[in-house]
Amino acid sequence: MSLSPAIQRLVEALRCLPGVGPKSAQRMAFHLLERDREGGRRLAAALTDAIDKVGHCEQCRTLTEEPVCGICRSDSRDRSQLCVVETPADIVAVEQATDFRGLYFVLMGHLSPLDGIGPADIGLDRLAERLARGEVAEIILATNPTVEGEATAQYIADLARSHGIRATRLAHGIPLGGELEYVDGGTLSHAFSGRRDL
Amino acid sequence: MSLSPAIQRLVEALRCLPGVGPKSAQRMAFHLLERDREGGRRLAAALTDAIDKVGHCEQCRTLTEEPVCGICRSDSRDRSQLCVVETPADIVAVEQATDFRGLYFVLMGHLSPLDGIGPADIGLDRLAERLARGEVAEIILATNPTVEGEATAQYIADLARSHGIRATRLAHGIPLGGELEYVDGGTLSHAFSGRRDL
Ligand SMILES: [Zn+2]
Ligand SMILES: [Zn+2]
């Protein structure tokens, strides 16, 4: 092997990043060591800091190092609208593409009975408590348009209806089988404003 | 902004990696925080360790945390052949594609008078001392086939000749303007065995 142990370990460690194969891991390692050690140190510190501190928002379950995230804390958001998404990345996508000013609830996944992932695993017990408090008037189901995402949306729509709350689903326009996070902004915006009752 | 400060800092820090734009940096940050914190910790430790320890081989200037790298230390390499490359990644490419069993010398760049990079900046003073010791019988110039790489090869060929040492250049077959590191193995192997005197 033509790489020394410390460099070899760095190349292997970089493979934990999604989309990084052996060739680009090696390119990254050499780039950092040859040209950007300061950037590499900053990255190591940012990784350790985020991994140590980041947990979940007490209210919406998104990733944050604060007890309650910035959106949930904000005074200027409409607390009667609650948009349910699968991942924190979906919040970023909706915030960037739409003018939605309500709050979010992040499932951190979707129902998947075959994998043993039931309602409590995606926080639906906490969601039910929240719906019972009566602040939410509309729940917007923005789970992915996959089989699991649709089933999860249906489950939550039933939960909402049992609390007398309106449940809407993003309009079709989102490509079926696609991931919300990768939908272009225009399509996502259109699907958002064209949402319909479930 | 919909990301908390620690996550935002991590996304920005990941941008120091070559080929990583804002979208993939965000995807990497969420992936690590949601699904692979152990991998993230390992990456932070490997980064810090490599940045702290990795310097240059005393003999060939490649990146290594050891005083002298594994190839320079090896008993089974032919010390009469010296292959000159621009970067440590080029050593990996030559080792993988050819059966070369000599030693290397890594310039960590190329001559570039306009950028103020002269012979001493790419270690040619140390290379001259080594050639003067009389162990090297052939110097194989494997700099990139770019304008700067060709000029650097010519300069080193003249240096070799002044020591009465044969200088060869990788055969054409390497695409002009290309980077040695990205040439496919077959082409590189062919170019290596077809090298000619300069
Ligand atoms: Zn929150
Ligand atoms: Zn060496």
Coordinates of C-alpha atoms and ligand atoms in Angstrom, one line a residue:
Chain A
M1 CA 0.0 0.0 0.0
S2 CA 1.4 3.4 -1.0
L3 CA -0.4 5.5 1.7
S4 CA 0.9 5.8 5.3
P5 CA -1.4 4.6 8.1
A6 CA -2.7 8.0 9.2
I7 CA -3.6 9.0 5.6
Q8 CA -5.1 5.6 5.0
R9 CA -7.3 6.0 8.1
L10 CA -8.4 9.4 7.0
V11 CA -9.3 8.1 3.5
E12 CA -11.4 5.3 5.1
A13 CA -13.0 7.7 7.6
L14 CA -14.1 10.0 4.8
R15 CA -16.1 7.1 3.2
C16 CA -18.7 7.7 6.0
L17 CA -19.9 10.7 3.9
P18 CA -22.8 9.9 1.5
G19 CA -21.7 9.8 -2.1
V20 CA -18.0 9.6 -1.3
G21 CA -16.2 6.5 -2.9
P22 CA -12.6 5.5 -2.5
K23 CA -11.3 7.8 -5.3
S24 CA -13.0 10.9 -4.0
A25 CA -12.1 10.1 -0.4
Q26 CA -8.4 10.0 -1.4
R27 CA -8.8 13.2 -3.4
M28 CA -10.4 14.9 -0.3
A29 CA -7.7 13.6 2.1
F30 CA -4.8 14.9 -0.2
H31 CA -6.6 18.2 -0.8
L32 CA -6.9 18.8 3.0
L33 CA -3.4 17.7 3.8
E34 CA -1.7 19.6 0.9
R35 CA -3.8 22.7 0.7
D36 CA -6.3 23.3 3.5
R37 CA -5.3 22.0 6.9
E38 CA -7.0 24.9 8.5
G39 CA -10.3 23.9 6.8
G40 CA -9.7 20.3 7.9
R41 CA -9.3 21.4 11.6
R42 CA -12.4 23.6 11.3
L43 CA -14.3 20.6 10.0
A44 CA -13.1 18.3 12.8
A45 CA -14.1 20.9 15.4
A46 CA -17.5 21.5 13.7
L47 CA -18.2 17.7 13.5
T48 CA -17.3 17.1 17.2
D49 CA -19.3 20.1 18.3
A50 CA -22.4 19.2 16.3
I51 CA -22.3 15.6 17.3
D52 CA -21.9 16.4 21.0
K53 CA -24.6 19.1 21.1
V54 CA -27.3 18.4 18.5
G55 CA -30.4 16.7 19.7
H56 CA -34.0 17.1 18.9
C57 CA -36.4 20.1 19.3
E58 CA -38.7 19.3 22.2
Q59 CA -41.7 20.6 20.2
C60 CA -41.1 19.6 16.5
R61 CA -38.3 16.9 16.8
T62 CA -36.1 18.6 14.2
L63 CA -32.3 18.5 14.7
T64 CA -31.1 21.4 16.8
E65 CA -28.6 22.0 19.7
E66 CA -31.2 24.2 21.4
P67 CA -34.0 22.8 23.6
V68 CA -36.6 24.4 21.3
C69 CA -35.7 25.2 17.6
G70 CA -35.7 28.7 16.1
I71 CA -39.0 28.1 14.1
C72 CA -40.9 26.7 17.1
R73 CA -39.6 29.7 19.3
S74 CA -40.5 32.3 16.7
D75 CA -43.3 34.9 17.5
S76 CA -44.1 35.4 13.8
R77 CA -45.2 31.9 12.9
D78 CA -48.8 30.9 12.5
R79 CA -49.4 28.3 15.3
S80 CA -52.6 27.1 13.8
Q81 CA -50.9 25.4 10.8
L82 CA -48.7 22.4 11.3
C83 CA -46.7 20.9 8.4
V84 CA -45.6 17.3 9.0
V85 CA -42.4 16.2 7.2
E86 CA -40.2 13.1 7.4
T87 CA -36.8 14.8 7.8
P88 CA -35.1 18.1 8.9
A89 CA -33.9 18.5 5.3
D90 CA -37.6 18.7 4.2
I91 CA -38.1 21.7 6.5
V92 CA -35.2 23.5 4.6
A93 CA -36.8 22.6 1.3
V94 CA -40.3 23.9 2.2
E95 CA -38.8 27.0 3.8
Q96 CA -36.8 27.8 0.7
A97 CA -39.6 27.0 -1.9
T98 CA -42.8 28.2 -0.2
D99 CA -44.1 31.1 1.8
F100 CA -45.4 28.8 4.5
R101 CA -45.4 30.6 7.9
G102 CA -46.8 27.9 10.2
L103 CA -44.9 25.3 12.3
Y104 CA -43.5 21.9 11.6
F105 CA -43.5 18.4 13.0
V106 CA -40.6 16.1 12.0
L107 CA -41.3 12.4 12.0
M108 CA -37.6 11.5 11.6
G109 CA -38.8 8.7 9.3
H110 CA -42.1 7.1 8.3
L111 CA -44.3 4.2 9.4
S112 CA -42.7 0.9 8.3
P113 CA -44.3 -2.1 10.1
L114 CA -42.0 -4.5 8.4
D115 CA -39.0 -2.8 10.0
G116 CA -40.8 -2.6 13.3
I117 CA -41.3 1.2 13.0
G118 CA -44.6 2.1 14.6
P119 CA -46.5 5.3 15.5
A120 CA -44.5 5.9 18.7
D121 CA -41.2 5.6 16.9
I122 CA -42.1 8.6 14.7
G123 CA -43.4 10.7 17.5
L124 CA -47.1 10.3 16.9
D125 CA -47.9 10.0 20.6
R126 CA -46.4 13.4 21.1
L127 CA -48.2 14.7 18.0
A128 CA -51.5 13.4 19.4
E129 CA -50.9 15.3 22.7
R130 CA -50.2 18.4 20.6
L131 CA -53.4 18.1 18.5
A132 CA -55.4 17.6 21.8
R133 CA -54.3 21.0 23.0
G134 CA -56.5 22.6 20.4
E135 CA -54.0 25.1 18.9
V136 CA -53.7 23.4 15.5
A137 CA -56.5 24.0 13.0
E138 CA -54.9 22.4 9.9
I139 CA -52.3 19.7 9.6
I140 CA -50.4 19.7 6.3
L141 CA -49.1 16.3 5.4
A142 CA -45.8 16.7 3.5
T143 CA -44.4 13.2 3.8
N144 CA -42.7 11.8 0.7
P145 CA -45.0 10.5 -2.1
T146 CA -43.7 6.9 -1.6
V147 CA -45.8 3.9 -0.4
E148 CA -44.6 4.4 3.2
G149 CA -45.0 8.2 3.0
E150 CA -48.6 7.9 1.7
A151 CA -49.5 5.3 4.4
T152 CA -48.0 7.5 7.1
A153 CA -50.0 10.5 5.8
Q154 CA -53.2 8.5 5.8
Y155 CA -52.5 7.4 9.4
I156 CA -51.9 10.9 10.6
A157 CA -54.9 12.2 8.6
D158 CA -57.1 9.7 10.6
L159 CA -55.5 10.9 13.8
A160 CA -56.2 14.5 12.9
R161 CA -59.8 13.8 12.1
S162 CA -60.3 12.1 15.4
H163 CA -59.4 15.4 17.0
G164 CA -61.7 17.3 14.6
I165 CA -58.7 18.9 12.8
R166 CA -58.5 19.4 9.0
A167 CA -55.8 17.4 7.3
T168 CA -54.4 18.4 3.9
R169 CA -51.9 16.7 1.6
L170 CA -49.5 18.4 -0.8
A171 CA -51.0 18.4 -4.3
H172 CA -49.7 16.0 -6.8
G173 CA -47.1 17.5 -9.0
I174 CA -44.4 16.0 -6.8
P175 CA -43.1 13.1 -8.9
L176 CA -44.3 9.8 -7.5
G177 CA -41.5 7.8 -5.9
G178 CA -39.4 10.9 -5.5
E179 CA -37.9 12.4 -2.4
L180 CA -39.3 15.7 -1.2
E181 CA -35.8 17.0 -0.5
Y182 CA -34.7 16.8 -4.2
V183 CA -37.9 18.2 -5.8
D184 CA -37.2 21.5 -7.6
G185 CA -38.5 24.6 -5.8
G186 CA -41.2 25.5 -8.4
T187 CA -42.8 22.0 -8.3
L188 CA -42.7 22.0 -4.5
S189 CA -44.2 25.5 -4.2
H190 CA -47.0 24.6 -6.6
A191 CA -47.7 21.3 -4.8
F192 CA -47.8 23.2 -1.5
S193 CA -50.3 25.9 -2.5
G194 CA -52.4 23.2 -4.3
R195 CA -52.7 21.0 -1.3
R196 CA -56.1 19.3 -0.8
D197 CA -58.1 17.8 2.1
L198 CA -57.5 14.2 2.9
Chain B
M1 CA -32.6 30.4 8.4
S2 CA -34.0 27.0 9.2
L3 CA -30.8 25.4 10.4
S4 CA -29.5 25.8 14.0
P5 CA -26.1 27.4 14.4
A6 CA -24.1 24.2 15.1
I7 CA -25.6 22.5 12.1
Q8 CA -25.1 25.6 9.9
R9 CA -21.4 25.7 11.0
L10 CA -21.0 22.0 10.1
V11 CA -22.6 22.5 6.7
E12 CA -20.2 25.4 6.0
A13 CA -17.2 23.4 7.3
L14 CA -18.0 20.5 5.0
R15 CA -17.6 22.9 2.0
C16 CA -13.8 22.8 2.5
L17 CA -14.0 19.3 0.8
P18 CA -13.4 19.4 -2.9
G19 CA -16.5 18.9 -5.0
V20 CA -18.9 19.5 -2.1
G21 CA -21.4 22.3 -2.8
P22 CA -24.1 23.7 -0.4
K23 CA -26.7 21.0 -1.2
S24 CA -24.4 18.0 -0.7
A25 CA -22.8 19.6 2.4
Q26 CA -26.3 19.8 3.9
R27 CA -27.0 16.2 2.9
M28 CA -23.7 15.0 4.5
A29 CA -24.4 17.0 7.7
F30 CA -27.9 15.5 8.1
H31 CA -26.7 12.0 7.2
L32 CA -24.0 12.1 9.9
L33 CA -26.3 13.6 12.6
E34 CA -29.3 11.4 11.8
R35 CA -27.6 8.1 11.0
D36 CA -23.9 7.9 11.6
R37 CA -22.6 9.9 14.6
E38 CA -20.0 7.2 15.2
G39 CA -18.7 7.6 11.7
G40 CA -18.7 11.4 12.2
R41 CA -16.6 11.0 15.4
R42 CA -14.2 8.7 13.7
L43 CA -13.8 11.2 10.8
A44 CA -13.1 14.1 13.3
A45 CA -10.5 12.0 15.1
A46 CA -8.8 10.9 11.8
L47 CA -8.8 14.4 10.5
T48 CA -7.2 15.8 13.7
D49 CA -4.7 12.9 13.9
A50 CA -3.6 13.2 10.2
I51 CA -3.4 17.0 10.3
D52 CA -1.3 16.9 13.5
K53 CA 1.1 14.2 12.4
V54 CA 1.4 14.1 8.6
G55 CA 4.5 15.9 7.2
H56 CA 6.8 15.1 4.3
C57 CA 9.1 12.1 3.8
E58 CA 12.7 13.2 4.3
Q59 CA 13.8 11.4 1.2
C60 CA 11.0 11.7 -1.4
R61 CA 8.8 14.5 0.1
T62 CA 5.6 12.6 -0.2
L63 CA 3.0 13.0 2.6
T64 CA 3.5 10.7 5.5
E65 CA 3.5 10.8 9.3
E66 CA 6.7 8.8 9.4
P67 CA 10.2 10.4 9.0
V68 CA 10.8 8.2 5.9
C69 CA 7.9 6.7 4.0
G70 CA 7.3 3.0 3.5
I71 CA 8.5 3.0 -0.2
C72 CA 11.7 4.8 0.6
R73 CA 12.3 2.5 3.6
S74 CA 11.6 -0.7 1.6
D75 CA 14.4 -3.2 1.0
S76 CA 12.8 -4.5 -2.2
R77 CA 12.8 -1.4 -4.3
D78 CA 15.3 -0.6 -7.0
R79 CA 17.2 2.4 -5.9
S80 CA 18.7 3.1 -9.3
Q81 CA 15.4 4.3 -10.8
L82 CA 13.7 7.5 -9.5
C83 CA 10.3 8.5 -10.7
V84 CA 9.5 12.2 -10.4
V85 CA 5.8 13.1 -9.9
E86 CA 3.9 16.2 -9.0
T87 CA 1.8 14.9 -6.1
P88 CA 1.4 12.0 -3.7
A89 CA -1.8 11.0 -5.5
D90 CA 0.4 10.4 -8.6
I91 CA 2.4 7.8 -6.6
V92 CA -0.8 5.9 -5.8
A93 CA -1.8 6.0 -9.5
V94 CA 1.6 4.7 -10.7
E95 CA 1.8 2.0 -8.0
Q96 CA -1.7 0.8 -9.0
A97 CA -1.3 0.8 -12.7
T98 CA 2.3 -0.2 -13.3
D99 CA 4.9 -2.7 -12.0
F100 CA 7.4 0.0 -11.4
R101 CA 9.6 -1.0 -8.4
G102 CA 12.0 2.0 -8.1
L103 CA 11.7 5.0 -5.8
Y104 CA 9.8 8.3 -6.2
F105 CA 10.5 12.0 -5.8
V106 CA 7.4 14.2 -5.2
L107 CA 7.7 17.8 -6.3
M108 CA 4.5 18.8 -4.5
G109 CA 3.7 21.0 -7.5
H110 CA 5.6 22.2 -10.6
L111 CA 7.7 25.1 -11.7
S112 CA 5.6 28.2 -12.2
P113 CA 7.7 31.4 -12.5
L114 CA 4.6 33.6 -12.8
D115 CA 3.4 32.4 -9.4
G116 CA 6.9 32.7 -8.0
I117 CA 7.4 28.9 -7.7
G118 CA 11.0 28.2 -8.5
P119 CA 13.3 25.1 -8.3
A120 CA 13.9 25.3 -4.5
D121 CA 10.1 25.4 -3.9
I122 CA 9.6 22.1 -5.6
G123 CA 12.6 20.5 -3.8
L124 CA 15.1 20.5 -6.7
D125 CA 18.0 21.5 -4.5
R126 CA 17.4 18.3 -2.5
L127 CA 16.9 16.3 -5.8
A128 CA 20.3 17.7 -7.0
E129 CA 22.0 16.5 -3.8
R130 CA 20.5 13.1 -4.3
L131 CA 21.6 12.8 -7.9
A132 CA 25.1 13.9 -6.9
R133 CA 25.3 10.8 -4.6
G134 CA 25.5 8.6 -7.6
E135 CA 22.9 6.0 -6.7
V136 CA 20.3 7.0 -9.4
A137 CA 20.9 5.7 -12.9
E138 CA 17.6 6.7 -14.5
I139 CA 15.2 9.5 -13.7
I140 CA 11.7 8.9 -15.0
L141 CA 9.8 12.2 -15.5
A142 CA 6.1 11.6 -14.7
T143 CA 5.0 15.2 -14.3
N144 CA 1.6 16.1 -15.8
P145 CA 1.5 16.6 -19.6
T146 CA 0.6 20.3 -19.1
V147 CA 2.6 23.3 -20.1
E148 CA 4.0 23.6 -16.6
G149 CA 4.5 19.9 -16.2
E150 CA 6.5 19.7 -19.5
A151 CA 8.6 22.7 -18.6
T152 CA 9.4 21.2 -15.2
A153 CA 10.3 17.9 -16.8
Q154 CA 12.7 19.6 -19.2
Y155 CA 14.3 21.5 -16.4
I156 CA 14.9 18.3 -14.4
A157 CA 16.1 16.4 -17.5
D158 CA 18.8 19.1 -17.9
L159 CA 19.7 18.7 -14.2
A160 CA 20.0 15.0 -14.6
R161 CA 22.1 15.3 -17.7
S162 CA 24.5 17.6 -15.8
H163 CA 25.0 14.7 -13.4
G164 CA 25.4 12.2 -16.3
I165 CA 22.1 10.5 -15.5
R166 CA 19.6 9.3 -18.1
A167 CA 16.3 11.1 -18.0
T168 CA 13.2 9.5 -19.5
R169 CA 9.7 10.9 -20.0
L170 CA 6.4 8.9 -19.9
A171 CA 5.4 8.0 -23.5
H172 CA 2.6 10.0 -25.1
G173 CA -0.7 8.2 -24.8
I174 CA -1.5 10.3 -21.7
P175 CA -4.1 12.8 -23.0
L176 CA -2.5 16.2 -23.4
G177 CA -3.8 18.7 -20.8
G178 CA -4.9 15.8 -18.6
E179 CA -4.0 15.1 -15.0
L180 CA -1.9 12.0 -14.3
E181 CA -4.1 11.2 -11.3
Y182 CA -7.2 10.7 -13.4
V183 CA -5.7 8.8 -16.3
D184 CA -7.1 5.2 -16.6
G185 CA -4.7 2.5 -15.5
G186 CA -4.2 0.9 -18.9
T187 CA -3.2 4.2 -20.6
L188 CA -0.9 5.0 -17.7
S189 CA 0.7 1.6 -17.7
H190 CA 1.3 1.8 -21.5
A191 CA 2.8 5.3 -21.2
F192 CA 5.0 4.1 -18.4
S193 CA 6.6 1.1 -20.3
G194 CA 6.9 3.2 -23.5
R195 CA 8.8 6.0 -21.8
R196 CA 11.6 7.5 -23.9
D197 CA 14.8 9.4 -23.3
L198 CA 14.5 13.2 -23.0
Ligands
ZN1 ZN -38.9 22.9 16.7
ZN2 ZN 9.6 8.6 0.8

